[in-house]
Amino acid sequence: MNFASLKKQILSYNPSGDLNLIQKAYDFANEAHSGQHRVSGELFIFHPLGVAIILADLELDFTTIAAGLLHDVVEDTDYTISDIEKEFGSEIALLVDGVTKLGKLEFKTKEEQQAENFRKMFLAMAKDIRIILIKLADRLHNMRTLKYLPKEKQREKALETIEIFAPLAHRLGISKVKWELEDLAFRFLESDQYYQLVDKVAKKRQVREEHINSMIDVLKRHLRSSGINAEIQGRPKHFYSIYKKMNEQNKTFDQIYDLTAVRVIV
């Protein structure tokens, strides 16, 4: 993962975009975090860079991606929001300030109603929805590297993720972020069940892929005969979704038949 990866991702959906703002934000963050390392031992800049790549994967605007690169500068360096505003303007400063303030909130209960109140507080505090998007990308990248934290911290972060951040992603309609957050949290909260499920799903991979392709072929024929032009996407259901269904319906893995999903985009 490097800056070239970020540029490539951005240009894949905005080939004529001016990357000067992104370059400036990256250079500023790289200098601000110079000498800092994460718990994993890697350079700190890889975290904001990872966050920016997630935002680019969501095809967000350059201002949001630049704020993603800068989101930890105020919290973890001597720079202030005034410094950010002076260099990048009030809009990016607002986003960075919002992410910084949300980062100070602490979730300390497992009660479902309290989790819902916490999610509402998150949304209320964010003056711009892009603040939530950056925070979700921040949490997703942190979850991808959670294994480097102590076990107790892993569980704490995983619980926050499944109670707060995955439902927020769902509420905003960002399915692929929700799915990955849930699967990552599941891996740390119920490790044995997670890896057992991964193994069982892997053994049925070929059958599952054949089933998806068959469904897509049938749907394409029916839509074509009706004069409907549509894009059809097939995907396996993510692990946490399967695990939840097994628990809620009190079924074994072999009793769960809908391991795939198909999306039709007209």
mmCIF file of C-alpha atoms in Angstrom:
data_model
loop_
_atom_site.group_PDB
_atom_site.id
_atom_site.type_symbol
_atom_site.label_atom_id
_atom_site.label_comp_id
_atom_site.label_asym_id
_atom_site.label_seq_id
_atom_site.Cartn_x
_atom_site.Cartn_y
_atom_site.Cartn_z
ATOM 1 C CA MET A 1 0.000 0.000 0.000
ATOM 2 C CA ASN A 2 1.430 3.351 -1.082
ATOM 3 C CA PHE A 3 0.388 6.714 -2.482
ATOM 4 C CA ALA A 4 0.460 5.305 -6.013
ATOM 5 C CA SER A 5 -2.261 2.828 -4.957
ATOM 6 C CA LEU A 6 -4.438 5.711 -3.788
ATOM 7 C CA LYS A 7 -3.943 7.634 -7.032
ATOM 8 C CA LYS A 8 -4.780 4.549 -9.087
ATOM 9 C CA GLN A 9 -7.984 3.988 -7.121
ATOM 10 C CA ILE A 10 -9.087 7.611 -7.548
ATOM 11 C CA LEU A 11 -8.323 7.708 -11.265
ATOM 12 C CA SER A 12 -10.352 4.521 -11.781
ATOM 13 C CA TYR A 13 -13.558 6.529 -11.214
ATOM 14 C CA ASN A 14 -12.330 10.072 -11.896
ATOM 15 C CA PRO A 15 -9.733 9.784 -14.688
ATOM 16 C CA SER A 16 -9.612 13.529 -15.341
ATOM 17 C CA GLY A 17 -9.424 14.551 -11.692
ATOM 18 C CA ASP A 18 -6.850 17.044 -10.441
ATOM 19 C CA LEU A 19 -4.889 15.251 -7.732
ATOM 20 C CA ASN A 20 -3.060 18.330 -6.439
ATOM 21 C CA LEU A 21 -5.227 18.525 -3.292
ATOM 22 C CA ILE A 22 -4.716 14.816 -2.579
ATOM 23 C CA GLN A 23 -0.962 15.133 -3.086
ATOM 24 C CA LYS A 24 -0.814 18.175 -0.803
ATOM 25 C CA ALA A 25 -2.816 16.435 1.940
ATOM 26 C CA TYR A 26 -0.656 13.321 1.710
ATOM 27 C CA ASP A 27 2.579 15.327 1.887
ATOM 28 C CA PHE A 28 1.268 17.299 4.879
ATOM 29 C CA ALA A 29 0.153 14.153 6.742
ATOM 30 C CA ASN A 30 3.384 12.342 5.911
ATOM 31 C CA GLU A 31 5.440 15.195 7.354
ATOM 32 C CA ALA A 32 3.150 15.619 10.390
ATOM 33 C CA HIS A 33 3.345 11.916 11.283
ATOM 34 C CA SER A 34 7.058 11.639 10.517
ATOM 35 C CA GLY A 35 8.778 9.342 13.020
ATOM 36 C CA GLN A 36 5.489 7.912 14.315
ATOM 37 C CA HIS A 37 4.740 4.188 14.176
ATOM 38 C CA ARG A 38 1.668 2.061 14.809
ATOM 39 C CA VAL A 39 1.548 -0.802 17.309
ATOM 40 C CA SER A 40 2.254 -3.149 14.384
ATOM 41 C CA GLY A 41 5.593 -1.394 13.855
ATOM 42 C CA GLU A 42 4.662 0.031 10.462
ATOM 43 C CA LEU A 43 4.912 3.744 9.723
ATOM 44 C CA PHE A 44 1.881 5.654 11.003
ATOM 45 C CA ILE A 45 1.229 7.227 7.592
ATOM 46 C CA PHE A 46 0.031 3.827 6.351
ATOM 47 C CA HIS A 47 -3.110 4.242 8.477
ATOM 48 C CA PRO A 48 -4.387 7.551 7.025
ATOM 49 C CA LEU A 49 -3.326 6.290 3.614
ATOM 50 C CA GLY A 50 -5.388 3.127 4.165
ATOM 51 C CA VAL A 51 -8.361 5.234 5.259
ATOM 52 C CA ALA A 52 -8.057 7.373 2.123
ATOM 53 C CA ILE A 53 -7.968 4.267 -0.096
ATOM 54 C CA ILE A 54 -11.167 2.974 1.535
ATOM 55 C CA LEU A 55 -12.828 6.350 0.874
ATOM 56 C CA ALA A 56 -11.625 6.253 -2.728
ATOM 57 C CA ASP A 57 -13.016 2.727 -3.066
ATOM 58 C CA LEU A 58 -16.373 4.278 -2.127
ATOM 59 C CA GLU A 59 -15.755 6.812 -4.939
ATOM 60 C CA LEU A 60 -15.994 9.826 -2.650
ATOM 61 C CA ASP A 61 -15.036 13.390 -3.483
ATOM 62 C CA PHE A 62 -11.480 14.720 -3.244
ATOM 63 C CA THR A 63 -12.262 16.895 -0.218
ATOM 64 C CA THR A 64 -13.378 13.861 1.798
ATOM 65 C CA ILE A 65 -10.341 11.828 0.734
ATOM 66 C CA ALA A 66 -8.003 14.697 1.655
ATOM 67 C CA ALA A 67 -9.687 14.943 5.067
ATOM 68 C CA GLY A 68 -9.229 11.179 5.429
ATOM 69 C CA LEU A 69 -5.495 11.613 4.912
ATOM 70 C CA LEU A 70 -5.452 14.355 7.547
ATOM 71 C CA HIS A 71 -7.915 12.873 10.031
ATOM 72 C CA ASP A 72 -5.349 11.984 12.743
ATOM 73 C CA VAL A 73 -3.097 15.022 12.404
ATOM 74 C CA VAL A 74 -4.767 17.107 15.122
ATOM 75 C CA GLU A 75 -5.259 14.171 17.495
ATOM 76 C CA ASP A 76 -1.756 12.713 17.195
ATOM 77 C CA THR A 77 0.582 15.611 16.363
ATOM 78 C CA ASP A 78 1.239 19.188 17.467
ATOM 79 C CA TYR A 79 -0.758 20.670 14.583
ATOM 80 C CA THR A 80 -4.082 22.351 15.383
ATOM 81 C CA ILE A 81 -7.371 22.745 13.551
ATOM 82 C CA SER A 82 -6.304 26.319 12.825
ATOM 83 C CA ASP A 83 -3.235 24.954 11.044
ATOM 84 C CA ILE A 84 -5.439 22.639 8.969
ATOM 85 C CA GLU A 85 -7.801 25.490 8.103
ATOM 86 C CA LYS A 86 -4.915 27.743 7.113
ATOM 87 C CA GLU A 87 -3.455 25.109 4.774
ATOM 88 C CA PHE A 88 -6.615 23.471 3.422
ATOM 89 C CA GLY A 89 -9.575 25.759 4.100
ATOM 90 C CA SER A 90 -12.611 25.641 6.376
ATOM 91 C CA GLU A 91 -14.384 22.689 4.724
ATOM 92 C CA ILE A 92 -11.568 20.194 5.273
ATOM 93 C CA ALA A 93 -10.917 21.664 8.735
ATOM 94 C CA LEU A 94 -14.581 21.036 9.630
ATOM 95 C CA LEU A 95 -14.305 17.396 8.571
ATOM 96 C CA VAL A 96 -11.043 16.799 10.440
ATOM 97 C CA ASP A 97 -12.400 18.519 13.557
ATOM 98 C CA GLY A 98 -15.556 16.409 13.419
ATOM 99 C CA VAL A 99 -13.620 13.146 13.175
ATOM 100 C CA THR A 100 -11.353 14.254 16.032
ATOM 101 C CA LYS A 101 -14.349 14.985 18.291
ATOM 102 C CA LEU A 102 -16.092 11.704 17.460
ATOM 103 C CA GLY A 103 -12.882 9.881 18.328
ATOM 104 C CA LYS A 104 -13.171 11.128 21.908
ATOM 105 C CA LEU A 105 -16.547 9.447 22.504
ATOM 106 C CA GLU A 106 -16.401 6.213 24.486
ATOM 107 C CA PHE A 107 -18.878 3.348 24.287
ATOM 108 C CA LYS A 108 -18.862 1.373 27.536
ATOM 109 C CA THR A 109 -22.065 -0.655 27.638
ATOM 110 C CA LYS A 110 -23.461 -3.737 25.919
ATOM 111 C CA GLU A 111 -27.089 -2.642 26.325
ATOM 112 C CA GLU A 112 -28.848 -2.516 22.943
ATOM 113 C CA GLN A 113 -30.768 0.683 23.747
ATOM 114 C CA GLN A 114 -27.581 2.426 24.856
ATOM 115 C CA ALA A 115 -25.902 1.358 21.629
ATOM 116 C CA GLU A 116 -28.771 2.913 19.657
ATOM 117 C CA ASN A 117 -28.484 6.122 21.696
ATOM 118 C CA PHE A 118 -24.756 6.175 21.008
ATOM 119 C CA ARG A 119 -25.353 5.798 17.263
ATOM 120 C CA LYS A 120 -27.851 8.666 17.364
ATOM 121 C CA MET A 121 -25.342 10.815 19.250
ATOM 122 C CA PHE A 122 -22.726 10.029 16.595
ATOM 123 C CA LEU A 123 -25.071 11.172 13.836
ATOM 124 C CA ALA A 124 -26.171 14.261 15.766
ATOM 125 C CA MET A 125 -22.596 15.379 16.488
ATOM 126 C CA ALA A 126 -21.520 15.030 12.867
ATOM 127 C CA LYS A 127 -22.302 18.337 11.164
ATOM 128 C CA ASP A 128 -21.529 16.732 7.801
ATOM 129 C CA ILE A 129 -22.306 13.121 6.830
ATOM 130 C CA ARG A 130 -18.786 12.864 5.378
ATOM 131 C CA ILE A 131 -17.464 12.948 8.945
ATOM 132 C CA ILE A 132 -19.262 9.650 9.592
ATOM 133 C CA LEU A 133 -17.924 8.196 6.340
ATOM 134 C CA ILE A 134 -14.348 9.052 7.334
ATOM 135 C CA LYS A 135 -14.917 7.602 10.802
ATOM 136 C CA LEU A 136 -16.273 4.377 9.284
ATOM 137 C CA ALA A 137 -13.232 4.118 7.000
ATOM 138 C CA ASP A 138 -11.000 4.786 10.013
ATOM 139 C CA ARG A 139 -12.658 1.999 11.984
ATOM 140 C CA LEU A 140 -12.521 -0.410 9.038
ATOM 141 C CA HIS A 141 -8.794 0.081 8.557
ATOM 142 C CA ASN A 142 -8.186 -0.259 12.296
ATOM 143 C CA MET A 143 -10.175 -3.501 12.332
ATOM 144 C CA ARG A 144 -8.031 -4.861 9.506
ATOM 145 C CA THR A 145 -4.977 -4.431 11.744
ATOM 146 C CA LEU A 146 -6.630 -5.285 15.078
ATOM 147 C CA LYS A 147 -4.521 -8.410 15.632
ATOM 148 C CA TYR A 148 -1.605 -6.274 16.824
ATOM 149 C CA LEU A 149 -3.513 -5.008 19.877
ATOM 150 C CA PRO A 150 -3.756 -6.857 23.234
ATOM 151 C CA LYS A 151 -6.561 -9.442 23.438
ATOM 152 C CA GLU A 152 -8.691 -7.354 25.799
ATOM 153 C CA LYS A 153 -8.466 -4.347 23.466
ATOM 154 C CA GLN A 154 -9.278 -6.541 20.467
ATOM 155 C CA ARG A 155 -12.531 -7.647 22.078
ATOM 156 C CA GLU A 156 -13.424 -4.111 23.148
ATOM 157 C CA LYS A 157 -12.921 -2.720 19.634
ATOM 158 C CA ALA A 158 -14.710 -5.664 18.007
ATOM 159 C CA LEU A 159 -17.726 -5.161 20.286
ATOM 160 C CA GLU A 160 -17.844 -1.443 19.466
ATOM 161 C CA THR A 161 -17.639 -2.308 15.800
ATOM 162 C CA ILE A 162 -20.541 -4.748 15.773
ATOM 163 C CA GLU A 163 -22.722 -2.636 18.090
ATOM 164 C CA ILE A 164 -22.007 0.855 16.731
ATOM 165 C CA PHE A 165 -20.109 1.060 13.460
ATOM 166 C CA ALA A 166 -21.605 -1.798 11.422
ATOM 167 C CA PRO A 167 -25.177 -0.580 12.129
ATOM 168 C CA LEU A 168 -24.114 2.960 11.154
ATOM 169 C CA ALA A 169 -22.758 1.659 7.854
ATOM 170 C CA HIS A 170 -26.043 -0.204 7.331
ATOM 171 C CA ARG A 171 -28.045 2.934 8.107
ATOM 172 C CA LEU A 172 -26.059 4.847 5.495
ATOM 173 C CA GLY A 173 -26.489 2.084 2.916
ATOM 174 C CA ILE A 174 -22.788 1.203 2.666
ATOM 175 C CA SER A 175 -23.252 -2.550 2.504
ATOM 176 C CA LYS A 176 -19.711 -3.615 1.677
ATOM 177 C CA VAL A 177 -18.322 -1.657 4.634
ATOM 178 C CA LYS A 178 -20.990 -3.130 6.924
ATOM 179 C CA TRP A 179 -20.233 -6.692 5.779
ATOM 180 C CA GLU A 180 -16.492 -6.377 6.275
ATOM 181 C CA LEU A 181 -16.873 -4.697 9.672
ATOM 182 C CA GLU A 182 -19.194 -7.483 10.836
ATOM 183 C CA ASP A 183 -16.942 -10.269 9.593
ATOM 184 C CA LEU A 184 -13.850 -8.720 11.170
ATOM 185 C CA ALA A 185 -15.643 -8.197 14.492
ATOM 186 C CA PHE A 186 -17.026 -11.748 14.350
ATOM 187 C CA ARG A 187 -13.493 -13.083 13.874
ATOM 188 C CA PHE A 188 -12.318 -11.491 17.127
ATOM 189 C CA LEU A 189 -15.479 -11.987 19.208
ATOM 190 C CA GLU A 190 -16.161 -15.627 18.303
ATOM 191 C CA SER A 191 -12.884 -16.840 16.864
ATOM 192 C CA ASP A 192 -13.592 -20.596 16.975
ATOM 193 C CA GLN A 193 -17.008 -20.284 15.332
ATOM 194 C CA TYR A 194 -15.609 -17.889 12.742
ATOM 195 C CA TYR A 195 -12.845 -20.203 11.540
ATOM 196 C CA GLN A 196 -15.123 -23.258 11.607
ATOM 197 C CA LEU A 197 -17.562 -21.386 9.382
ATOM 198 C CA VAL A 198 -14.797 -20.196 7.050
ATOM 199 C CA ASP A 199 -13.692 -23.803 6.624
ATOM 200 C CA LYS A 200 -17.220 -25.066 5.936
ATOM 201 C CA VAL A 201 -17.946 -22.297 3.426
ATOM 202 C CA ALA A 202 -14.639 -22.936 1.636
ATOM 203 C CA LYS A 203 -15.541 -26.607 1.176
ATOM 204 C CA LYS A 204 -18.733 -25.583 -0.617
ATOM 205 C CA ARG A 205 -17.102 -22.866 -2.696
ATOM 206 C CA GLN A 206 -17.312 -24.591 -6.083
ATOM 207 C CA VAL A 207 -20.957 -25.589 -5.605
ATOM 208 C CA ARG A 208 -21.784 -22.070 -4.422
ATOM 209 C CA GLU A 209 -20.109 -20.399 -7.409
ATOM 210 C CA GLU A 210 -21.877 -22.741 -9.829
ATOM 211 C CA HIS A 211 -25.186 -21.888 -8.130
ATOM 212 C CA ILE A 212 -24.542 -18.138 -8.437
ATOM 213 C CA ASN A 213 -23.620 -18.421 -12.125
ATOM 214 C CA SER A 214 -26.716 -20.517 -12.800
ATOM 215 C CA MET A 215 -28.986 -17.968 -11.099
ATOM 216 C CA ILE A 216 -27.397 -15.113 -13.041
ATOM 217 C CA ASP A 217 -27.878 -16.937 -16.361
ATOM 218 C CA VAL A 218 -31.564 -17.590 -15.621
ATOM 219 C CA LEU A 219 -32.187 -13.989 -14.554
ATOM 220 C CA LYS A 220 -30.401 -12.614 -17.613
ATOM 221 C CA ARG A 221 -32.578 -14.682 -19.945
ATOM 222 C CA HIS A 222 -35.812 -13.603 -18.258
ATOM 223 C CA LEU A 223 -34.838 -9.937 -18.149
ATOM 224 C CA ARG A 224 -33.643 -9.971 -21.748
ATOM 225 C CA SER A 225 -36.896 -11.561 -22.936
ATOM 226 C CA SER A 226 -38.774 -8.780 -21.122
ATOM 227 C CA GLY A 227 -36.669 -6.080 -22.750
ATOM 228 C CA ILE A 228 -35.038 -5.052 -19.484
ATOM 229 C CA ASN A 229 -31.391 -4.020 -19.564
ATOM 230 C CA ALA A 230 -29.831 -4.690 -16.168
ATOM 231 C CA GLU A 231 -26.547 -5.431 -14.445
ATOM 232 C CA ILE A 232 -26.632 -8.611 -12.359
ATOM 233 C CA GLN A 233 -24.133 -9.207 -9.577
ATOM 234 C CA GLY A 234 -23.760 -12.377 -7.540
ATOM 235 C CA ARG A 235 -21.927 -12.747 -4.245
ATOM 236 C CA PRO A 236 -21.614 -15.230 -1.410
ATOM 237 C CA LYS A 237 -23.237 -14.131 1.839
ATOM 238 C CA HIS A 238 -20.718 -12.933 4.364
ATOM 239 C CA PHE A 239 -19.794 -15.078 7.340
ATOM 240 C CA TYR A 240 -21.504 -13.086 10.082
ATOM 241 C CA SER A 241 -24.784 -13.097 8.155
ATOM 242 C CA ILE A 242 -24.665 -16.908 7.931
ATOM 243 C CA TYR A 243 -23.723 -17.192 11.622
ATOM 244 C CA LYS A 244 -26.631 -14.952 12.667
ATOM 245 C CA LYS A 245 -29.097 -16.958 10.600
ATOM 246 C CA MET A 246 -27.862 -20.220 12.131
ATOM 247 C CA ASN A 247 -28.371 -18.807 15.636
ATOM 248 C CA GLU A 248 -31.696 -17.072 15.000
ATOM 249 C CA GLN A 249 -33.222 -20.104 13.258
ATOM 250 C CA ASN A 250 -31.456 -22.669 15.459
ATOM 251 C CA LYS A 251 -30.040 -24.454 12.411
ATOM 252 C CA THR A 252 -26.745 -26.097 11.557
ATOM 253 C CA PHE A 253 -24.616 -24.910 8.657
ATOM 254 C CA ASP A 254 -25.853 -27.790 6.475
ATOM 255 C CA GLN A 255 -29.435 -26.633 7.044
ATOM 256 C CA ILE A 256 -28.726 -23.154 5.653
ATOM 257 C CA TYR A 257 -29.323 -23.157 1.914
ATOM 258 C CA ASP A 258 -29.267 -19.485 0.925
ATOM 259 C CA LEU A 259 -25.507 -18.965 1.104
ATOM 260 C CA THR A 260 -25.562 -16.692 -1.932
ATOM 261 C CA ALA A 261 -27.212 -13.425 -2.898
ATOM 262 C CA VAL A 262 -27.900 -11.781 -6.252
ATOM 263 C CA ARG A 263 -28.323 -8.061 -6.907
ATOM 264 C CA VAL A 264 -30.125 -6.734 -9.995
ATOM 265 C CA ILE A 265 -29.327 -3.131 -10.958
ATOM 266 C CA VAL A 266 -31.668 -1.667 -13.579
#
